Short mmCIF file of C-alpha atoms in Angstrom, two decimals:
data_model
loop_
_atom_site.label_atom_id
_atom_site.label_comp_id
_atom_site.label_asym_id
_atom_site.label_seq_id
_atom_site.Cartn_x
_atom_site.Cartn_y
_atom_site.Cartn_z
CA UNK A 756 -7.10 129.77 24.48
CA UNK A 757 -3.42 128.94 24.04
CA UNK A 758 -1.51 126.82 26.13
CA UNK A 759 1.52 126.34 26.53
CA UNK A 760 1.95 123.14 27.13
CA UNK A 761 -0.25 121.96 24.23
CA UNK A 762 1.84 123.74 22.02
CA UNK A 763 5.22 123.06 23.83
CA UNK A 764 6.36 120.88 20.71
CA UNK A 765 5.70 124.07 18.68
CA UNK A 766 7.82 126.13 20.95
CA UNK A 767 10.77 123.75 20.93
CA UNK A 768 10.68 123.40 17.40
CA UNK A 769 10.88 127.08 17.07
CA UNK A 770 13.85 127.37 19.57
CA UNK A 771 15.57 124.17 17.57
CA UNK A 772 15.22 126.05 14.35
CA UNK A 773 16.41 129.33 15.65
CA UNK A 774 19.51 127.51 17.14
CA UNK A 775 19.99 125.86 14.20
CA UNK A 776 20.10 128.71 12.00
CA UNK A 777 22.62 130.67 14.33
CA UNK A 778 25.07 127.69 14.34
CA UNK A 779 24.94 126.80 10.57
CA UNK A 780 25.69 130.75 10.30
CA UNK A 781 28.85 130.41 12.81
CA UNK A 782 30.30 127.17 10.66
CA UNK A 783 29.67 128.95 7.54
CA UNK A 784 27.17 126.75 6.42
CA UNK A 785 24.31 129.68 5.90
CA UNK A 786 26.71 131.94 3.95
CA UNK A 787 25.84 131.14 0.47
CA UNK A 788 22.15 131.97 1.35
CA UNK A 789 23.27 135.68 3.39
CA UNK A 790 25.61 136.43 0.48
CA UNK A 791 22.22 135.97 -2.04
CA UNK A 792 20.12 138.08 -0.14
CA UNK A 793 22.33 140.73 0.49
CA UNK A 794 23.38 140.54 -3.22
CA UNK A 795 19.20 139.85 -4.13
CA UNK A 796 19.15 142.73 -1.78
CA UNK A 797 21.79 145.57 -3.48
CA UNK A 798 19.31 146.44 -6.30
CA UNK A 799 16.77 148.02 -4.36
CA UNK A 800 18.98 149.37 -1.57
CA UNK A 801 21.10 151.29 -3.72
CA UNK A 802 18.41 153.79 -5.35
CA UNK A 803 16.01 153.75 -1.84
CA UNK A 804 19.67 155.19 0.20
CA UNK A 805 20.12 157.81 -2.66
CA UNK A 806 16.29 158.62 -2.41
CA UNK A 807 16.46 158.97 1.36
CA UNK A 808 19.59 161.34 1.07
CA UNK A 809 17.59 163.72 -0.77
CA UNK A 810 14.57 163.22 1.87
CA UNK A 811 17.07 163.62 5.16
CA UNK A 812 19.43 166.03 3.69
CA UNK A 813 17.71 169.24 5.35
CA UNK A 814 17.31 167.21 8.78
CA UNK A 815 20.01 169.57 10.08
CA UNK A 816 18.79 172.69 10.58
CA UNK A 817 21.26 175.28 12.12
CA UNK A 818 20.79 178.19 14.50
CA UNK A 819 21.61 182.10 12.93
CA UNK A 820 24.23 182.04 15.92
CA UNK A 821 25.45 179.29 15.26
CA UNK A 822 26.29 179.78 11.13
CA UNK A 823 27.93 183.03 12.45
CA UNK A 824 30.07 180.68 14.52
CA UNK A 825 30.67 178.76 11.41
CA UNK A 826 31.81 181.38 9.29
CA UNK A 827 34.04 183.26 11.80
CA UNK A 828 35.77 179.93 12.04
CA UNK A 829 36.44 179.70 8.12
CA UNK A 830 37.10 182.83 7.83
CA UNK A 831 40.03 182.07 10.31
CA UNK A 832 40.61 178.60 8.19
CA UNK A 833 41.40 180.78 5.05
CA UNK A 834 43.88 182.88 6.91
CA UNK A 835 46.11 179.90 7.74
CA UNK A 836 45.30 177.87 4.89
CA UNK A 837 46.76 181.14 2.66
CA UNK A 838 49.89 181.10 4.66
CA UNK A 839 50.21 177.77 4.00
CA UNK A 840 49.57 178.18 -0.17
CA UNK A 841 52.51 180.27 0.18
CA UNK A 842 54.72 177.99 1.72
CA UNK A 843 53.36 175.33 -0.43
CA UNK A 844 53.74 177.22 -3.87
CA UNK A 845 57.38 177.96 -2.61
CA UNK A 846 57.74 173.81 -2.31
CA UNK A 847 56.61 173.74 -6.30
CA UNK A 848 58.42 176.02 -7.06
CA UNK A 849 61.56 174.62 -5.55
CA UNK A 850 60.33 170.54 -7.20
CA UNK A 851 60.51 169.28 -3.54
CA UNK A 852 56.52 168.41 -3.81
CA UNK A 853 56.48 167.45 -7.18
CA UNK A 854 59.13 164.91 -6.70
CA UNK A 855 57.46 163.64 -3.70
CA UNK A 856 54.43 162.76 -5.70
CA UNK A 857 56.18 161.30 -8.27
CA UNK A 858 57.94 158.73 -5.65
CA UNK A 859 54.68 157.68 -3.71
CA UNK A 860 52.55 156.70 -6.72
CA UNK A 861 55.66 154.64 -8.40
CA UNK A 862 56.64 153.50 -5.14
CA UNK A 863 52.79 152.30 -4.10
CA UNK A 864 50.83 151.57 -7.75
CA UNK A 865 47.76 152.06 -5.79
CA UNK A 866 44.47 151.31 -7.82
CA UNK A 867 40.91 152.15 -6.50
CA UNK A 868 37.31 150.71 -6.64
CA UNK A 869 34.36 153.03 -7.00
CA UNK A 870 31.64 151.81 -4.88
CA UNK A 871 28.14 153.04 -3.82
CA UNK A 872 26.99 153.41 -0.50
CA UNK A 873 23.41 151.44 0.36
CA UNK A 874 22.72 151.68 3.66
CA UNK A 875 23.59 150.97 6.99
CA UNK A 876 23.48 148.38 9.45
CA UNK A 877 20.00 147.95 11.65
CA UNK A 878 21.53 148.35 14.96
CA UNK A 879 21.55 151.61 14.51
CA UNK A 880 24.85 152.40 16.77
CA UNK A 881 28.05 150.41 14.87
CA UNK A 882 28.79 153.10 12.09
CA UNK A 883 28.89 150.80 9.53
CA UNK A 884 27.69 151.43 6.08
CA UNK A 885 26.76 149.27 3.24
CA UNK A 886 28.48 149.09 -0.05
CA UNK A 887 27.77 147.55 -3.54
CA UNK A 888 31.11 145.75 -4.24
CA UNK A 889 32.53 142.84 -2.65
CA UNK A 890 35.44 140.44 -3.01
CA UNK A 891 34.73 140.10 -6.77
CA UNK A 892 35.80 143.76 -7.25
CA UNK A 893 38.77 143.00 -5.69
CA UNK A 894 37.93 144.29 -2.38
CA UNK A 895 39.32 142.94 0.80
CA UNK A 896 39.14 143.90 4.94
CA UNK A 897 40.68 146.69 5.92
CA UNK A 898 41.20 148.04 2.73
CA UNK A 899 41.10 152.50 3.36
CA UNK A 900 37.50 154.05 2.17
CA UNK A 901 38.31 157.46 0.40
CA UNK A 902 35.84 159.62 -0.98
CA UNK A 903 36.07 161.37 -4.45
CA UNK A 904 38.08 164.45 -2.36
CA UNK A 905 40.22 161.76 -1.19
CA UNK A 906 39.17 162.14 2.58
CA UNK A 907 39.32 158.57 5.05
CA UNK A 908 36.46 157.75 5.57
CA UNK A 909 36.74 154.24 7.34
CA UNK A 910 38.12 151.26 6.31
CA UNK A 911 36.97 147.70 5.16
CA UNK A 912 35.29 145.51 7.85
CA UNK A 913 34.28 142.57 6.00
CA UNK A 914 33.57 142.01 2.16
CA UNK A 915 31.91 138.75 0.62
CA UNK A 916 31.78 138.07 -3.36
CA UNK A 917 28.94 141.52 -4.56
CA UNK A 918 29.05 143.74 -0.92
CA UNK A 919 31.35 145.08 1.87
CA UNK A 920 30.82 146.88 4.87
CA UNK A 921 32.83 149.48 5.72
CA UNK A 922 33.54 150.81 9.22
CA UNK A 923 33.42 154.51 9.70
CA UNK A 924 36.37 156.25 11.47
CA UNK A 925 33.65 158.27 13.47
CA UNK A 926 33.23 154.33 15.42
CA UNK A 927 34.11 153.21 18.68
CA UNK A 928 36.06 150.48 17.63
CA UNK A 929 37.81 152.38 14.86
CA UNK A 930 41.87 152.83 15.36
CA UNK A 931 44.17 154.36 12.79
CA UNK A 932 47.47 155.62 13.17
CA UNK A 933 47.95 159.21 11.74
CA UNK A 934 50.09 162.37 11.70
CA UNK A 935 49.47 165.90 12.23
CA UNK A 936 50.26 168.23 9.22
CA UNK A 937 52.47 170.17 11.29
CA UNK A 938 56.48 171.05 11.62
CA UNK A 939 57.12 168.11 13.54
CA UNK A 940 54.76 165.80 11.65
CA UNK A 941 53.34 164.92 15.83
CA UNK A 942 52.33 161.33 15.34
CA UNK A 943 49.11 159.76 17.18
CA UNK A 944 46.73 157.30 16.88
CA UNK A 945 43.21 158.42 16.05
CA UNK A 946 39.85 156.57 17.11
CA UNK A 947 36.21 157.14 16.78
CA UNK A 948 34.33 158.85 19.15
CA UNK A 949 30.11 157.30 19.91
CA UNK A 950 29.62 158.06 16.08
CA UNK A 951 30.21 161.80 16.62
CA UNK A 952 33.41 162.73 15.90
CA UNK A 953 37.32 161.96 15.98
CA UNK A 954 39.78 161.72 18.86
CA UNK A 955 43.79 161.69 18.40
CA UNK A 956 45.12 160.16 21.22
CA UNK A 957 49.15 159.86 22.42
CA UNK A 958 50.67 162.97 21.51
CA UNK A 959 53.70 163.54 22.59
CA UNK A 960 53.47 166.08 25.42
CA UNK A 961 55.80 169.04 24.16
CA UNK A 962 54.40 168.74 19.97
CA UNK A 963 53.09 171.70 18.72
CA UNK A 964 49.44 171.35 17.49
CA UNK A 965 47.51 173.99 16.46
CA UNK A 966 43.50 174.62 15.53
CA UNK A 967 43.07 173.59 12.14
CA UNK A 968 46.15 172.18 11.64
CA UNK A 969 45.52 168.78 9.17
CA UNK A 970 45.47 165.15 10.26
CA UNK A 971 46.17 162.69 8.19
CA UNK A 972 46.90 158.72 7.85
CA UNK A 973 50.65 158.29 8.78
CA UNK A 974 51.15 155.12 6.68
CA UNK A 975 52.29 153.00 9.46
CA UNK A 976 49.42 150.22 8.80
CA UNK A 977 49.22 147.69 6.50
CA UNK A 978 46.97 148.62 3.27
CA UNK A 979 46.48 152.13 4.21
CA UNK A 980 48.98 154.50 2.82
CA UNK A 981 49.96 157.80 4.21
CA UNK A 982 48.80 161.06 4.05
CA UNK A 983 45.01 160.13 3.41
CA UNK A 984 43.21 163.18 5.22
CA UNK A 985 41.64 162.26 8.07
CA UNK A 986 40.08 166.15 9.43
CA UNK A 987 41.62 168.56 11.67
CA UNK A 988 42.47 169.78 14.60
CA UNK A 989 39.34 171.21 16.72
CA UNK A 990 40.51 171.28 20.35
CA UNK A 991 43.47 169.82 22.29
CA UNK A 992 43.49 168.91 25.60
CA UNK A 993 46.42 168.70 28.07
CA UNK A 994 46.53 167.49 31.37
CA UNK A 995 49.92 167.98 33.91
CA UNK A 996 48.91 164.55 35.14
CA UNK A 997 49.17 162.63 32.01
CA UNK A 998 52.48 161.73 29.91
CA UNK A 999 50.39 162.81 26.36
CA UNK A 1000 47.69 165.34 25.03
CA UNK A 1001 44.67 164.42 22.94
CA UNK A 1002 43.21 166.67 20.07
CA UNK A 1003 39.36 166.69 19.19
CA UNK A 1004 39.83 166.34 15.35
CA UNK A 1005 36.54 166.63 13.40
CA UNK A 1006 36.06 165.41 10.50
CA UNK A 1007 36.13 167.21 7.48
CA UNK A 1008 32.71 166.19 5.25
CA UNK A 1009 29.18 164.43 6.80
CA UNK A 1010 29.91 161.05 6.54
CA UNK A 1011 26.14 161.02 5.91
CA UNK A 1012 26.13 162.79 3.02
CA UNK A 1013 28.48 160.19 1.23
CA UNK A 1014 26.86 158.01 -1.76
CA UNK A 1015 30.35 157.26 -3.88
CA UNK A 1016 33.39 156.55 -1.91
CA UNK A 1017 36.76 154.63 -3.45
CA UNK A 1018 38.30 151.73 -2.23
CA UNK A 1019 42.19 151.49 -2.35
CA UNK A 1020 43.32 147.99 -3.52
CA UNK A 1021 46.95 148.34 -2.66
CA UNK B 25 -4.34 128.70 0.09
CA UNK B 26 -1.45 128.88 1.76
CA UNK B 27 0.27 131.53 -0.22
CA UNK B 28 -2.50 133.80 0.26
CA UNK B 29 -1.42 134.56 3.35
CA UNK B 30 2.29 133.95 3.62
CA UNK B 31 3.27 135.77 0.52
CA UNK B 32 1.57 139.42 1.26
CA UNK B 33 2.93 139.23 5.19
CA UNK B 34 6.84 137.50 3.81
CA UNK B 35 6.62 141.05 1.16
CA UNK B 36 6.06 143.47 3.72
CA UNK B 37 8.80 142.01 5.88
CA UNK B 38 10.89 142.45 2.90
CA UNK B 39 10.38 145.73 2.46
CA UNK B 40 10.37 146.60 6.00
CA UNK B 41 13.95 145.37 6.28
CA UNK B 42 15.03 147.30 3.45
CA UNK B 43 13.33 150.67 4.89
CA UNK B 44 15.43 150.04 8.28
CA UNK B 45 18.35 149.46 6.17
CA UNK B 46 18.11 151.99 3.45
CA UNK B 47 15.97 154.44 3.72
CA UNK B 48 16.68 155.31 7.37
CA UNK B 49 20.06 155.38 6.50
CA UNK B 50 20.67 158.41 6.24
CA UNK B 51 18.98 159.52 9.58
CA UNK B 52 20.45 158.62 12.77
CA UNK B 53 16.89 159.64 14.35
CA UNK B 54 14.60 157.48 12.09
CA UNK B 55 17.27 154.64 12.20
CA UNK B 56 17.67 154.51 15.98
CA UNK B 57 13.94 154.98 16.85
CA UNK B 58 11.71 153.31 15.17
CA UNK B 59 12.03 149.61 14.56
CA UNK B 60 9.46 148.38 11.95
CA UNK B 61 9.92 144.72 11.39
CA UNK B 62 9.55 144.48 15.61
CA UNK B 63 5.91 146.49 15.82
CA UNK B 64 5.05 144.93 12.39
CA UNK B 65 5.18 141.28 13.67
CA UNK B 66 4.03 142.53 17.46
CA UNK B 67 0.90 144.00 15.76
CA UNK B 68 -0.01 140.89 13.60
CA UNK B 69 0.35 138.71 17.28
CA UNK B 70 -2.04 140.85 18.83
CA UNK B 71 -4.90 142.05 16.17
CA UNK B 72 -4.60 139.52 13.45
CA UNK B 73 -6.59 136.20 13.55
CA UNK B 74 -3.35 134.39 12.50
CA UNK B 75 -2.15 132.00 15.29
CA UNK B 76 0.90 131.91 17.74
CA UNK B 77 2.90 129.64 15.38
CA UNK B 78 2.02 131.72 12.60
CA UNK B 79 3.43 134.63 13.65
CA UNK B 80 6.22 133.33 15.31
CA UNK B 81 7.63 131.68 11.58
CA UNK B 82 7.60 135.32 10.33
CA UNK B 83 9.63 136.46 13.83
CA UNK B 84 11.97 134.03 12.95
CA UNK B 85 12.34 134.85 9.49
CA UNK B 86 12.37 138.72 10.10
CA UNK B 87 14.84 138.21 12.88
CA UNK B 88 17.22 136.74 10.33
CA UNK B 89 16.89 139.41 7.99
CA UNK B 90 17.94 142.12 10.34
CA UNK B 91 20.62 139.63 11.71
CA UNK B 92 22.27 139.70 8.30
CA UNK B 93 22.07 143.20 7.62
CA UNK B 94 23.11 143.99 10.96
CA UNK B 95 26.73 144.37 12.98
CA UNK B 96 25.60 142.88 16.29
CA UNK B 97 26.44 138.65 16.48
CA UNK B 98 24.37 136.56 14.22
CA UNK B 99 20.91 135.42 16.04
CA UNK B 100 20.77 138.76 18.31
CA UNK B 101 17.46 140.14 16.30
CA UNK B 102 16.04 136.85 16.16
CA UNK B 103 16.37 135.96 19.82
CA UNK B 104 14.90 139.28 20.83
CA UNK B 105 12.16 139.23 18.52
CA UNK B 106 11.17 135.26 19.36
CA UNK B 107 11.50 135.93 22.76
CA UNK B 108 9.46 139.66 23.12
CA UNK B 109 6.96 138.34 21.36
CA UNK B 110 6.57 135.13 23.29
CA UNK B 111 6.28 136.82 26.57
CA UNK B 112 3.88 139.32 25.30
CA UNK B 113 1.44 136.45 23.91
CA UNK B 114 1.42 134.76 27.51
CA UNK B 115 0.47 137.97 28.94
CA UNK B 116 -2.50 138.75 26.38
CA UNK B 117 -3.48 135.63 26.62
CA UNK B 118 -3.37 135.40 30.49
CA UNK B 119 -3.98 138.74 31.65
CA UNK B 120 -5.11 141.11 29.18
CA UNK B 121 -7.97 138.82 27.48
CA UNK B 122 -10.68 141.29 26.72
CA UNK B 123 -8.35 142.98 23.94
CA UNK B 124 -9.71 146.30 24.63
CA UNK B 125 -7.91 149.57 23.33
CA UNK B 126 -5.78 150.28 26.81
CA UNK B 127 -4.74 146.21 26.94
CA UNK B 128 -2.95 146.66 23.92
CA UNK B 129 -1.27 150.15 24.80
CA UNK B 130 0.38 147.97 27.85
CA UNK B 131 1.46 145.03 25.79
CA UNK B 132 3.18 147.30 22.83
CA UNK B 133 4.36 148.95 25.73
CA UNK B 134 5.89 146.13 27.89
CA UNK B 135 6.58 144.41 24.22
CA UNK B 136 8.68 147.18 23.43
CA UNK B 137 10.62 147.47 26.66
CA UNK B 138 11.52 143.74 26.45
CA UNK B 139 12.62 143.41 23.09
CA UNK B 140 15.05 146.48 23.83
CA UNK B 141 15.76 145.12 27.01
CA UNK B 142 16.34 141.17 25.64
CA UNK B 143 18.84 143.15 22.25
CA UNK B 144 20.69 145.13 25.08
CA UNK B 145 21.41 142.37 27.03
CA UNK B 146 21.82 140.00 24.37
CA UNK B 147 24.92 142.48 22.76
CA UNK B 148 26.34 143.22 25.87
CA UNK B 149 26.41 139.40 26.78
CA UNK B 150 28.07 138.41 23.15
CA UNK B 151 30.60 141.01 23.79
CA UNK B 152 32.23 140.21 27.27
CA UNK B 153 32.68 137.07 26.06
CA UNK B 154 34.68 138.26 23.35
CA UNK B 155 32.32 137.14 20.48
CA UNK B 156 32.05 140.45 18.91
CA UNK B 157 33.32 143.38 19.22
CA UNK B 158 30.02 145.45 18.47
CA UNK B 159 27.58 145.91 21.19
CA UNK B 160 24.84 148.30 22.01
CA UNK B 161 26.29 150.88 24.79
CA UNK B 162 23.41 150.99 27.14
CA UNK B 163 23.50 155.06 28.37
CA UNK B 164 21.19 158.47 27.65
CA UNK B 165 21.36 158.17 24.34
CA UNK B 166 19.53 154.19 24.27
CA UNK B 167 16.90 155.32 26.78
CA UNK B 168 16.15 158.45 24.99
CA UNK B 169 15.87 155.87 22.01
CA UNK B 170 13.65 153.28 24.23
CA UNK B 171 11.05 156.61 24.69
CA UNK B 172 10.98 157.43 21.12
CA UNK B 173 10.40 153.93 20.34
CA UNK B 174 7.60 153.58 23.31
CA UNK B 175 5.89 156.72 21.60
CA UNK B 176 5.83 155.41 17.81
CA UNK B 177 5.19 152.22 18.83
CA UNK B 178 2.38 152.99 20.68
CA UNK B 179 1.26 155.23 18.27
CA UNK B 180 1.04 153.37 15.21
CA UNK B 181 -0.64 150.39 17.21
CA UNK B 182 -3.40 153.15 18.20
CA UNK B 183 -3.87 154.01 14.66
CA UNK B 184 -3.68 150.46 13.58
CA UNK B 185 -6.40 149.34 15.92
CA UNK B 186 -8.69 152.25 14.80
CA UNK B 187 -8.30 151.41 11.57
CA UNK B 188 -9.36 147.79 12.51
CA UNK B 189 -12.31 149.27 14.75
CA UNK B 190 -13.79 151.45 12.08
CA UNK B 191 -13.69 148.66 9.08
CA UNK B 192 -14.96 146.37 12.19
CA UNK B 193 -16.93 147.62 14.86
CA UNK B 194 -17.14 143.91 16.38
CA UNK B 195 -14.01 143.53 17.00
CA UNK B 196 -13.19 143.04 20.38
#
């Protein structure tokens, strides 16, 4: 039978090593081995995450009632969004947007890595998904994650030389400053929201926000240029009591879904 | 041979990382509910010949692996795997000795609850002191995910240990 105290040597070795391990990984010391098994690591993860998208893709199953929802709700989307094709093909026409274009990508010389997602940290609640390029693509924290339709995803949390992790927007600890696609461009900041959804916080009271309307990055932090789309507008909430409103902004694609996103090197 | 035993058991860790990692992905449910590596290593303590030490090396070493592919502070995974499966070794070994179908229900059971309980505390702990910002929010949500993981758990180690009956029938 075991006993403890016959094995106690055992035990304290065990407790020694595990110690050991955790402080050679605070100094540093363990990195080169972490950075070879995650890179030892990338060659299988990569095709097992796009086989499991194809597994869990019809996880969500949706009610009759609540597709009807759905499509009411577009159908009201493609009534604003024509109203706002007109304004916009007004803009062309008058070279206002064109110009604009013309000055951010001269202005900015962004360049972009394509990267793969791979999975997705074991804790199961920190939103934060693994990617197949690192530092030696270029790749550094808090660097924007785009997707091919040029939608924020997240941004950088850490990178080492062949992966990154990147931290979804849809996270607690998330924060980004953005703008609402409306007359007054109503600035905010927008943070995750349990893993769920997206919350923009400190509007000014008396902005005009509307359902639908567009959120997007405002360009006020450093690496993350503006007017990367963030979602839109869901529900805004108001309280007398307070000196702002909030808006409920969902995002605009399943984060879930993702396999290729971009990275912005600025 | 050493490697006759070490090498299959070090594989299947492998791969059980990478199926936390990867393939559940893409499912919060899977990802959130089922932990592999812990009923993997819990399973080997309780119906494998191999000894206390034995199975502790491959704790250690599967508590590192989800420590690196994980957000929570370095050494979370580990300590709650190392610890869990310490406690639940005294108690088979001091209370639940005749290794009988219901004995092991209770220690996957209790197992299970204290490596949840030992991660919770363990993240909370690392973030009040300002070590990292990540933690595990302890709410519905976590003990609708302790449940889940009480059920599979419990579950596979009933399958597990009629498997071992059947190919067995002395095993006690």
């Amino acid at each position: 039978m075991f006993e403890i105290k016959e094995n106690i040597n055992k035990i304290l070795i065990i407790g020694v090593v595990v110690g050991l391990l955790v402080f050679l990984h605070f100094i540093g010391a363990l990195a080169p081995v972490e950075n070879a098994i995650k890179a030892a690591y990338k060659y299988v993860q990569e095709p097992v995450y796009g086989f499991s998208q194809r597994v869990f893709k019809s996880e969500e199953k949706r009610t009759q009632e609540e597709l009807e929802t759905e499509n009411e709700e577009l159908h009201g989307q493609v009534e604003k969004y024509a109203v706002e094709i007109s304004k916009l093909t007004k803009k062309i026409e008058d070279g206002d947007n064109y110009s604009k274009q013309l000055e951010f990508l001269e202005k900015n010389e962004y360049r972009s890595v394509g990267a793969k997602i791979m999975g997705k940290t074991v804790d199961g609640q920190s939103q934060v998904y693994l990617l197949n390029q690192g530092t030696n693509s270029g790749i550094q924290k808090n660097f924007p994650v785009i997707t091919e339709n040029g939608i924020l995803i997240g941004k950088i949390l850490e990178a080492n030389e062949s992966t990154a992790k990147v931290l979804l927007l849809t996270s607690n600890l998330s924060k980004i400053g953005a703008l609402i696609q409306n007359k007054n461009q109503s600035q905010g900041v927008v943070s995750g929201q349990h893993g769920l959804t997206v919350r923009m916080d400190l509007i000014a009271k008396d902005e005009p926000i509307d359902k639908y309307d567009i959120v997007v990055t405002s360009g006020l932090e450093e690496y993350i240029p503006e007017g990367l789309v963030i979602g839109q507008v869901e529900e805004v909430e108001s309280r007398e009591s307070e000196l702002f409103k909030s808006a409920i902004v969902s995002p605009l694609i399943d984060y879930r879904q993702q396999a290729i996103v971009s990275v912005i090197i600025p | 041979m050493w490697w006759k035993k070490n090498i299959p058991i070090f594989f299947v860790l492998l791969l059980l990382v990478l199926i936390e990692s990867s393939f559940f992905a893409s499912s919060i449910f899977w990802q959130q509910n089922l932990r592999l590596v812990f009923i993997f290593l819990l399973l080997l303590l309780l119906l494998s010949s191999y000894s206390f030490i034995f199975c502790m090396k491959f704790a250690v070493l599967g508590g590192i692996l989800l420590d690196i592919f994980s957000q929570l502070t370095f050494g979370t995974f580990t300590l709650a795997l190392v610890i869990s499966l310490f406690i639940v070794f005294i108690l088979f070994r001091r209370f639940f000795t005749n290794q009988s179908y219901y004995s092991l229900v209770l220690l996957v059971a209790s197992g299970t609850v204290i490596f949840n309980f030992i991660l919770v505390i363990s993240s909370i702990f690392f973030q009040t002191i300002n070590v990292n910002a990540f933690g595990i929010e302890f709410g519905w949500p976590l003990l609708l995910s302790l449940i889940w993981q009480l059920f599979f758990n419990i579950l596979i180690a009933s399958v597990i240990y009629r498997i071992i009956k059947s190919f067995s029938p002395s095993y006690a």
